[in-house]
PDB file of C-alpha atoms and ligand atoms in Angstrom:
ATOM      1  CA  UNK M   1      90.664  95.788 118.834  1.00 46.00           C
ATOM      2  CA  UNK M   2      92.077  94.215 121.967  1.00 48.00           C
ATOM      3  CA  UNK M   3      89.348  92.970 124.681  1.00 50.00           C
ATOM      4  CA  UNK M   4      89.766  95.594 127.268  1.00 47.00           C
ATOM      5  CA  UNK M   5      89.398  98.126 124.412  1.00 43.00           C
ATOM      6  CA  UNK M   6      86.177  96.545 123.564  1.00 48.00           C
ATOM      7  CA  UNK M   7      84.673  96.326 126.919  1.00 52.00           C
ATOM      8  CA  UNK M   8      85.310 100.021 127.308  1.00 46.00           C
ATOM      9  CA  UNK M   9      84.223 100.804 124.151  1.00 40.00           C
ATOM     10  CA  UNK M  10      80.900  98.776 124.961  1.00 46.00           C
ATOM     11  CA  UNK M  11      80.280 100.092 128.115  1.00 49.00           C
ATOM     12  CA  UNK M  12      80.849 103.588 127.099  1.00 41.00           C
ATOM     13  CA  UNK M  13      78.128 102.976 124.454  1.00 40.00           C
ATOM     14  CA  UNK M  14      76.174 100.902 127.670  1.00 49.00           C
ATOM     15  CA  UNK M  15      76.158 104.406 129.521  1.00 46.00           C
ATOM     16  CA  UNK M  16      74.843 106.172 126.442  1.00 41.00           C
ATOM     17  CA  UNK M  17      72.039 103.821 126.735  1.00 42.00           C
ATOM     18  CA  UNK M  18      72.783 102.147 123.788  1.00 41.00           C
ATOM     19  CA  UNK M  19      72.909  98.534 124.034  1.00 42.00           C
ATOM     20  CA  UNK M  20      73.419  97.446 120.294  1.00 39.00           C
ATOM     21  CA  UNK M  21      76.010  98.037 118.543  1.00 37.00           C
ATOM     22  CA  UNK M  22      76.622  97.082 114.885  1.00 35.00           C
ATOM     23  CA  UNK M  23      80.298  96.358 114.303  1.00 34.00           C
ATOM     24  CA  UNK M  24      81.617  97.183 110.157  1.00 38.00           C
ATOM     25  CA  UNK M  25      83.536  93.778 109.456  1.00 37.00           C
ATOM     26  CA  UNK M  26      86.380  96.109 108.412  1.00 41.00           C
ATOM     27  CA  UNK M  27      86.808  97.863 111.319  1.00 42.00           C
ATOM     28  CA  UNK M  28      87.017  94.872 113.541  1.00 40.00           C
ATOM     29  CA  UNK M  29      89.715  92.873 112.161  1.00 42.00           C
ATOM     30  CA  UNK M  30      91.772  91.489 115.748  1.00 42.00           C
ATOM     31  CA  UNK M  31      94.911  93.380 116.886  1.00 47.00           C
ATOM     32  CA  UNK M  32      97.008  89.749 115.905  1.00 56.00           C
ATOM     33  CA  UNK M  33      95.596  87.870 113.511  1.00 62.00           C
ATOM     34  CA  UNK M  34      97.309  84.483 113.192  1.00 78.00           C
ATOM     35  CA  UNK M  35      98.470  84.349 109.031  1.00 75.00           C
ATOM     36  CA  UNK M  36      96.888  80.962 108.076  1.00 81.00           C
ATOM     37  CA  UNK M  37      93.971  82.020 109.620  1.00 84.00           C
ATOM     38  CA  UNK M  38      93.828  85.351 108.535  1.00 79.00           C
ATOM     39  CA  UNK M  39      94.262  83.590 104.632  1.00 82.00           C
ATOM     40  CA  UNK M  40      91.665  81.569 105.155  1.00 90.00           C
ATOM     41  CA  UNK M  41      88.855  83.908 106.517  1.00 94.00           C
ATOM     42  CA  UNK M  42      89.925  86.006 103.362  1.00 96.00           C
ATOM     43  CA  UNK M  43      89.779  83.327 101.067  1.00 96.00           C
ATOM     44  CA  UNK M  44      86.216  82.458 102.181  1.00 97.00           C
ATOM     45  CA  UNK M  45      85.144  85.716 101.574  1.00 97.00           C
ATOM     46  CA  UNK M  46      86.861  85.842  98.294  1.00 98.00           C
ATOM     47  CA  UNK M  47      84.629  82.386  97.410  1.00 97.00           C
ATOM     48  CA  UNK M  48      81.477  83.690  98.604  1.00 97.00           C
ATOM     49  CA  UNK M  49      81.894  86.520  96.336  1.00 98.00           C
ATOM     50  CA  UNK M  50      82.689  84.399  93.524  1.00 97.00           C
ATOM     51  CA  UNK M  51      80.225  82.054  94.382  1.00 97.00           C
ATOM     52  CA  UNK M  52      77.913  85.179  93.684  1.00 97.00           C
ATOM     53  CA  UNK M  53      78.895  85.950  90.621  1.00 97.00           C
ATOM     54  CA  UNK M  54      78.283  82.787  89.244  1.00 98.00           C
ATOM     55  CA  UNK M  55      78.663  82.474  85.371  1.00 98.00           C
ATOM     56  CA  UNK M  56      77.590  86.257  85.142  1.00 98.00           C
ATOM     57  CA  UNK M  57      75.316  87.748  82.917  1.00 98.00           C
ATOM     58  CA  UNK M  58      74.677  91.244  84.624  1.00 98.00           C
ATOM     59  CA  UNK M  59      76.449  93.210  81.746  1.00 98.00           C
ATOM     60  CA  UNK M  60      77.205  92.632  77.947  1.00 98.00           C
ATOM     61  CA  UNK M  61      80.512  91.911  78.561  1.00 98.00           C
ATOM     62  CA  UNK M  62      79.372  88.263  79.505  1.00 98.00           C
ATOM     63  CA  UNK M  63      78.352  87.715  75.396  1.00 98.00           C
ATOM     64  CA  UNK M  64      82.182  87.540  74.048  1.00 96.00           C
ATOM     65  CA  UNK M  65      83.822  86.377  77.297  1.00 98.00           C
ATOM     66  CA  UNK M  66      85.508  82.548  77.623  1.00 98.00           C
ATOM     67  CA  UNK M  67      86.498  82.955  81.101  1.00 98.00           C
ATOM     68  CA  UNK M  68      85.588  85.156  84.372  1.00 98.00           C
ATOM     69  CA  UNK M  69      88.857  86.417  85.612  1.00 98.00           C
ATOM     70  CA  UNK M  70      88.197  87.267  88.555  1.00 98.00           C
ATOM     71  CA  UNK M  71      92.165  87.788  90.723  1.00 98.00           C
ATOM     72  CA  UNK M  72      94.611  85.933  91.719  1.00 98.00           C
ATOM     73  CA  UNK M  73      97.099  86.134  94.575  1.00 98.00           C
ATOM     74  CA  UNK M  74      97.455  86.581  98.395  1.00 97.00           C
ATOM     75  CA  UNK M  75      93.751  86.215  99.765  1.00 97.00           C
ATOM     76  CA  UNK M  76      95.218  88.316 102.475  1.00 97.00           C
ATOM     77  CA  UNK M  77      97.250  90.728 101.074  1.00 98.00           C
ATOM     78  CA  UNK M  78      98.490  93.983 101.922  1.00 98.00           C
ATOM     79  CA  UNK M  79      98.516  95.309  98.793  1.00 98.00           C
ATOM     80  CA  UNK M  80      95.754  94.926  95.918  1.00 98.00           C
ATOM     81  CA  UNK M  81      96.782  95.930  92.271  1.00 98.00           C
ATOM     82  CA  UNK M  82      93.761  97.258  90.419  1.00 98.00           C
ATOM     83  CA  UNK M  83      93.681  97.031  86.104  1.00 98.00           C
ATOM     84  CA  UNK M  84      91.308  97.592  83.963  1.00 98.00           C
ATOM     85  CA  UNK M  85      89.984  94.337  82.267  1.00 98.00           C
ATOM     86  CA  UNK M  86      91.234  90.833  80.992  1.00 98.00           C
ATOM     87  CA  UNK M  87      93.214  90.569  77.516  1.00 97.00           C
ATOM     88  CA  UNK M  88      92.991  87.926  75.063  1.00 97.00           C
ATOM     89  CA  UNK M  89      95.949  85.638  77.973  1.00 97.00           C
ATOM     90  CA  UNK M  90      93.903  86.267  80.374  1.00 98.00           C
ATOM     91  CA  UNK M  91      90.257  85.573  78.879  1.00 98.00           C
ATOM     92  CA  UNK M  92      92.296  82.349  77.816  1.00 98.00           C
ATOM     93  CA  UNK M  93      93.625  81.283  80.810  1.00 98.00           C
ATOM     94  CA  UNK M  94      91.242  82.916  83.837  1.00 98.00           C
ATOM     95  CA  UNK M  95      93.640  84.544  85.467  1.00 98.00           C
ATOM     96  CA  UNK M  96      94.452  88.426  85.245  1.00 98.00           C
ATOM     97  CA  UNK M  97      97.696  89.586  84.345  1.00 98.00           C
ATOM     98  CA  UNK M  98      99.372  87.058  82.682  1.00 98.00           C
ATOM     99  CA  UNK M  99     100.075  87.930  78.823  1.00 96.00           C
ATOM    100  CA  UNK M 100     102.598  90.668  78.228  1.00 95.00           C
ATOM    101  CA  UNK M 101     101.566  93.610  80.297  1.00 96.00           C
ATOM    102  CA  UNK M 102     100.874  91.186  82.548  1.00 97.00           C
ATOM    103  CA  UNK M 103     104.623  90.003  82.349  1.00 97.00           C
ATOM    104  CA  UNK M 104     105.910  93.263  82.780  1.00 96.00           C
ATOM    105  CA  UNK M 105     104.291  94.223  85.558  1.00 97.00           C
ATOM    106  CA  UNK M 106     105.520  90.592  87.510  1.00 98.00           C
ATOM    107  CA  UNK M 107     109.071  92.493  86.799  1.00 96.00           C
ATOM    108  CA  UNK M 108     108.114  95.974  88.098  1.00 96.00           C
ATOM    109  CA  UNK M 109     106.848  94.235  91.236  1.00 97.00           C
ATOM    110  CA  UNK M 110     109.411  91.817  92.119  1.00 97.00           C
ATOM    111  CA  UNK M 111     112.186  94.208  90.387  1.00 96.00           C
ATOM    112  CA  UNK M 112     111.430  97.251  92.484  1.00 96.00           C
ATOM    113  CA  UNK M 113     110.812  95.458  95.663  1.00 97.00           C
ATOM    114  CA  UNK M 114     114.509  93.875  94.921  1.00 97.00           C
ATOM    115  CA  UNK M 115     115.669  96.864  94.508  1.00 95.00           C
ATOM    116  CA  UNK M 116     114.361  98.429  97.467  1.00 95.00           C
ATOM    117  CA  UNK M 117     115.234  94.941  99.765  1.00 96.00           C
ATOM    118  CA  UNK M 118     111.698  94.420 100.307  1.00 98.00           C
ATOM    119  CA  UNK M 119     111.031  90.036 100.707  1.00 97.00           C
ATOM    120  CA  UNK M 120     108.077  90.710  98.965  1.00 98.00           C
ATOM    121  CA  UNK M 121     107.318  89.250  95.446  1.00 98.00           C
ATOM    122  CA  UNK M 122     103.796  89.202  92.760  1.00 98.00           C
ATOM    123  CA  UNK M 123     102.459  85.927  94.889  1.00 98.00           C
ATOM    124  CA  UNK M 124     102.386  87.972  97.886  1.00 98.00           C
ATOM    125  CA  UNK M 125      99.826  90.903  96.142  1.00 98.00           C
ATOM    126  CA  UNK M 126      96.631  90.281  94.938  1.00 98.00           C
ATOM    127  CA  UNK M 127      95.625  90.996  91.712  1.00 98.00           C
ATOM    128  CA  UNK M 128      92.421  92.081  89.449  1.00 98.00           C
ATOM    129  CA  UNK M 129      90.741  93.995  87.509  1.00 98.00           C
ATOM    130  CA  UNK M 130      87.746  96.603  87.483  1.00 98.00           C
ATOM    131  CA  UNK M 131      85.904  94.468  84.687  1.00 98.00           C
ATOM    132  CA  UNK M 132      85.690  90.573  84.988  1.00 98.00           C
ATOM    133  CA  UNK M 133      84.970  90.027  81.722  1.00 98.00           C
ATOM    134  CA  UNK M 134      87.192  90.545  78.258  1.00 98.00           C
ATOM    135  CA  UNK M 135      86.017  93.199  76.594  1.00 98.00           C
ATOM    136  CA  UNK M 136      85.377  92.788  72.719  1.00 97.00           C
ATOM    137  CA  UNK M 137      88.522  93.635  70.637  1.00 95.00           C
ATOM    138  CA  UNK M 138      90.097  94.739  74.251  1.00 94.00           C
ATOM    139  CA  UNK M 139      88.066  97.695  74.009  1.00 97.00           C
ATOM    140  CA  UNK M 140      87.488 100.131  76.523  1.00 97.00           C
ATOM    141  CA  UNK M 141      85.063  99.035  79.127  1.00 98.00           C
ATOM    142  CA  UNK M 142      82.141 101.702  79.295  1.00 97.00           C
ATOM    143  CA  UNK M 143      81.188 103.126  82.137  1.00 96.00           C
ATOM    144  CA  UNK M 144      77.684 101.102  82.659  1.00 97.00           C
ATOM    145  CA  UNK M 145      79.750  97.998  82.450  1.00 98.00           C
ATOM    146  CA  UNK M 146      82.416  98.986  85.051  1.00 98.00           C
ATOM    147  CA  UNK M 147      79.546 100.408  87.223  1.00 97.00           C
ATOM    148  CA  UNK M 148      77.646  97.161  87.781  1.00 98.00           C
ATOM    149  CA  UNK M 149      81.080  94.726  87.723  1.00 98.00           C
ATOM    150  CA  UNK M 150      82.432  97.407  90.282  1.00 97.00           C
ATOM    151  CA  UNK M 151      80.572  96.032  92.744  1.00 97.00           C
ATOM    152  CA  UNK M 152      82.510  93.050  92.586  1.00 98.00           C
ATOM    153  CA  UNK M 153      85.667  95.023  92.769  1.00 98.00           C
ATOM    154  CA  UNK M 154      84.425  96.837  95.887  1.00 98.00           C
ATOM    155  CA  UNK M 155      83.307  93.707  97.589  1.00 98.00           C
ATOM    156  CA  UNK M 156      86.648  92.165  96.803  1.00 98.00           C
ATOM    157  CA  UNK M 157      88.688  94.926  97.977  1.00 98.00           C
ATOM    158  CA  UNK M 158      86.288  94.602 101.244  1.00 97.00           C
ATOM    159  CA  UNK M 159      87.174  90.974 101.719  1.00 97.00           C
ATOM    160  CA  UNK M 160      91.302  91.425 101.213  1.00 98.00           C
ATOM    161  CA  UNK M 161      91.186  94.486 103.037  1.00 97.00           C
ATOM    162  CA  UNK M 162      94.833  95.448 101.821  1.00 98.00           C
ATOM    163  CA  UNK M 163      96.536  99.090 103.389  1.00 98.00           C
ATOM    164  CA  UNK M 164      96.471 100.228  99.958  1.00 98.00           C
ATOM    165  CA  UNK M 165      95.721  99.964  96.532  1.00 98.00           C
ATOM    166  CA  UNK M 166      97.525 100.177  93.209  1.00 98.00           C
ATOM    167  CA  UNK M 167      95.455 100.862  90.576  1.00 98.00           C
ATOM    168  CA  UNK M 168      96.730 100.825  86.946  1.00 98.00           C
ATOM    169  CA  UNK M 169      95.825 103.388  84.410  1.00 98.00           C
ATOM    170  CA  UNK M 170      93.613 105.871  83.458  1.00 98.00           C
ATOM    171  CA  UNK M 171      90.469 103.927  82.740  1.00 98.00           C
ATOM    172  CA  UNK M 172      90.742 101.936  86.034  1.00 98.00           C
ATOM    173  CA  UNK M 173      91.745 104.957  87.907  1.00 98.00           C
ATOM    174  CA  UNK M 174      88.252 106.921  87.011  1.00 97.00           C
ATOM    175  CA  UNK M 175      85.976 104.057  87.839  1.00 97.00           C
ATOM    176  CA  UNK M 176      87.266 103.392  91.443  1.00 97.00           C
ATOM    177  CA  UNK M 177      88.096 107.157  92.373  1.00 97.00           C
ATOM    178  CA  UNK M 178      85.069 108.308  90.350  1.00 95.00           C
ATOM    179  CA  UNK M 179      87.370 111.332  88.907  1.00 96.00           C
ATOM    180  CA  UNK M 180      87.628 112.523  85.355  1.00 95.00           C
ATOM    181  CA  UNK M 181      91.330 113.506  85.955  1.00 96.00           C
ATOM    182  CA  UNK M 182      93.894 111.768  83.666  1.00 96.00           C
ATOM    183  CA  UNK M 183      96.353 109.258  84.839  1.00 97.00           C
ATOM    184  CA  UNK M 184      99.122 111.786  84.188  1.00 96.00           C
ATOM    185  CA  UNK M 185      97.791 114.464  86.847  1.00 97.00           C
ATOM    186  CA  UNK M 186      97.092 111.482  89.460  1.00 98.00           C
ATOM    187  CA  UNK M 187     100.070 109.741  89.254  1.00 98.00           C
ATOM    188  CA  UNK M 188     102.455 109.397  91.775  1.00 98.00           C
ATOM    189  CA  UNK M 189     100.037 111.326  94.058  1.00 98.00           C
ATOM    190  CA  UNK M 190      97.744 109.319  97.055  1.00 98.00           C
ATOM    191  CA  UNK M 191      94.843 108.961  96.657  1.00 98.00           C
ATOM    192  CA  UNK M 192      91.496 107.424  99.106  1.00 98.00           C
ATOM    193  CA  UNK M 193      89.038 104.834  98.719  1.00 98.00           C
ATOM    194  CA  UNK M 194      86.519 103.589 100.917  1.00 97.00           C
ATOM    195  CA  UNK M 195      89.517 104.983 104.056  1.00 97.00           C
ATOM    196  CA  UNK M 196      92.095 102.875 102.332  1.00 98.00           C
ATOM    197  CA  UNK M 197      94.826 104.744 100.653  1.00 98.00           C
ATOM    198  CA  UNK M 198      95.594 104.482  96.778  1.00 98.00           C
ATOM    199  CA  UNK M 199      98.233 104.986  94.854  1.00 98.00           C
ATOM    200  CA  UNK M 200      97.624 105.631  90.834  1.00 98.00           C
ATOM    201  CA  UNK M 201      99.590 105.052  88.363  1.00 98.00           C
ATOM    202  CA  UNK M 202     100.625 104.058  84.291  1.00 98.00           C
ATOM    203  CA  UNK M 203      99.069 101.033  83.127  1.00 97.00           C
ATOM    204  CA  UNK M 204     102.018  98.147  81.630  1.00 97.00           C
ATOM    205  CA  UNK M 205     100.805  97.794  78.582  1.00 95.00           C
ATOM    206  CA  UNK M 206     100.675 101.889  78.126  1.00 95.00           C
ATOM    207  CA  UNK M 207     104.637 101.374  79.034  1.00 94.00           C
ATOM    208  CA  UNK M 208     105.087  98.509  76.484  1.00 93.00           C
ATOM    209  CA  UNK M 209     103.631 101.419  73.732  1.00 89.00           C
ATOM    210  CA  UNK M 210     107.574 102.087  72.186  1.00 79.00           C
ATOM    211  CA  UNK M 211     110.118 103.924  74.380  1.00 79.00           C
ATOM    212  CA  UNK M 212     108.745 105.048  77.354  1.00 83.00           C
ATOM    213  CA  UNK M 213     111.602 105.744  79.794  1.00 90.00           C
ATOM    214  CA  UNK M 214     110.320 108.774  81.413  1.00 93.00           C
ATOM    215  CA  UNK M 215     106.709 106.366  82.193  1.00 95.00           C
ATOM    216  CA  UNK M 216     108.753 103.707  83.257  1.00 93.00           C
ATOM    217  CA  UNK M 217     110.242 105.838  85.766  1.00 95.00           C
ATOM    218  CA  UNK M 218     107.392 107.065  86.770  1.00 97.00           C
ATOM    219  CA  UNK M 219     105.896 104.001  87.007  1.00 97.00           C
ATOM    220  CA  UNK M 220     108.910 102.635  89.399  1.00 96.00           C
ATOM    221  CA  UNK M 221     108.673 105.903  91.788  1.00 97.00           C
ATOM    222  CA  UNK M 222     105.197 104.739  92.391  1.00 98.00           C
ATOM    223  CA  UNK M 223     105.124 101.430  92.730  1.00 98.00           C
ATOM    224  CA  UNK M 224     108.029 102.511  95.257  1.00 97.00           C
ATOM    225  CA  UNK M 225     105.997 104.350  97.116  1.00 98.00           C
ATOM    226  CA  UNK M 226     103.308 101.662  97.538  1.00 98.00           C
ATOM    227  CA  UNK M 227     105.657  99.280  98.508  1.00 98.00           C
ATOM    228  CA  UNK M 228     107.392 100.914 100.624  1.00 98.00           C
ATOM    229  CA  UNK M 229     103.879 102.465 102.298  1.00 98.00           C
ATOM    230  CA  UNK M 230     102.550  98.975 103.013  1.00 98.00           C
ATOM    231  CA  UNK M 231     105.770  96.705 103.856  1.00 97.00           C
ATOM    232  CA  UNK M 232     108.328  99.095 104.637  1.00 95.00           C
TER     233      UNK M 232
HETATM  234  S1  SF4 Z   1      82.024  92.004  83.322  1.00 56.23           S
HETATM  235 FE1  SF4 Z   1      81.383  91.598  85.423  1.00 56.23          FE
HETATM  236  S2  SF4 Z   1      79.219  92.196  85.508  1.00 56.23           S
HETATM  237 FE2  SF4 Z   1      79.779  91.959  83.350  1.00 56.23          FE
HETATM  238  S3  SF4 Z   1      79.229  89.867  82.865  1.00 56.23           S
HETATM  239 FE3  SF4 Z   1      81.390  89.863  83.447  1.00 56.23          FE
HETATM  240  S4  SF4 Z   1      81.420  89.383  85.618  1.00 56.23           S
HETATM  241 FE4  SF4 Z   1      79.303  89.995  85.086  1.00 56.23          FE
END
């Protein structure tokens, strides 16, 4: 908000007779926000969050877990990819995204915004996941689980503040929208959370599952969309 836009904002609230005036963080983000700056605020958001978290214990996740993986990426990004939970790579190394799936979405990013002449590329994104922690035997997170590590998630998502979100798959897709639709009605269509927009779609590793070329489509249609929503 520029300044003269905030003094008549305040003094239009002044003549209401109301003279405080709680600001939401996210709504007052400056008109030009110098990029280095910008990163760093984000970043120190990011770390206070983290700093929270600590070495959880809040859910049973924490029993089998190595590592937290908590993102990686752009502090400031645009864009914030959303999965599921860490893999065996990822519990490994503490970072989300990085065995196969994790490979093949790298190429869907940087592939489709080649293909669509966008400068953009995975280091520019952020990237994480609704659960922290590696589930057992990479099952499916339950819903307690994603309920108390999605506060994480929103408070993340709250720091970045990206124009839109990405989530990936089915499982992810219910916890943040809260919907019980499958990923194969949502896909491809936008979605809201929290007043930032969303785009759903296939998970990688459900597109690594044998020949998939209709998914994998699919999959690059959205991820178009996305892209071309937030850098076009
Ligand atoms: S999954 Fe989340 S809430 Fe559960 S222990 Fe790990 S960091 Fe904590």
């Amino acid at each position: 908000m520029s300044s003269s836009l905030m003094r008549e904002y305040l003094e239009f609230y002044r003549d209401l007779g109301i003279n405080e005036l709680y600001i939401d963080p996210i709504d007052s983000e400056p008109d030009r926000e110098d990029p280095v700056d910008a990163e760093n605020q984000h970043e120190a958001a990011l770390r206070v969050i983290q700093n929270d978290m600590g070495e959880c214990k809040r859910c049973r996740l924490h029993q089998a877990r190595k590592t937290i993986v908590f993102g990686s990426g752009n502090p400031a990004a645009k864009l914030v990819f959303v999965g599921e939970g860490p893999g065996a790579e990822e519990d490994e190394q503490g970072l989300p995204f990085v065995g196969r799936a994790g490979q093949l979405l790298t190429r869907m990013i940087d592939g489709t915004c080649e293909r669509v002449g966008l400068p953009i590329r995975r280091p520019d994104v952020y990237i994480c996941n609704v659960v922290k922690c590696r589930p057992p035997k990479n099952r499916t997170p339950e819903k307690d689980e994603m309920e108390i590590c999605g506060q994480f998630l929103a408070r993340q998502i709250k720091a970045i503040q990206p124009r839109a979100i990405c989530v990936l798959g089915g499982t992810a897709a219910k916890a943040l929208l809260r919907t019980s639709e499958g990923i194969t009605r949502l896909r491809g269509n936008w979605q809201e959370w929290g007043g930032i927009r969303v785009m759903p779609t296939y998970h990688p590793s459900y597109l690594l599952r044998g020949y998939n070329k209709q998914g994998k489509v699919q999959a690059f249609q959205d991820l178009k969309q996305v892209l071309l929503y937030v850098y076009g």
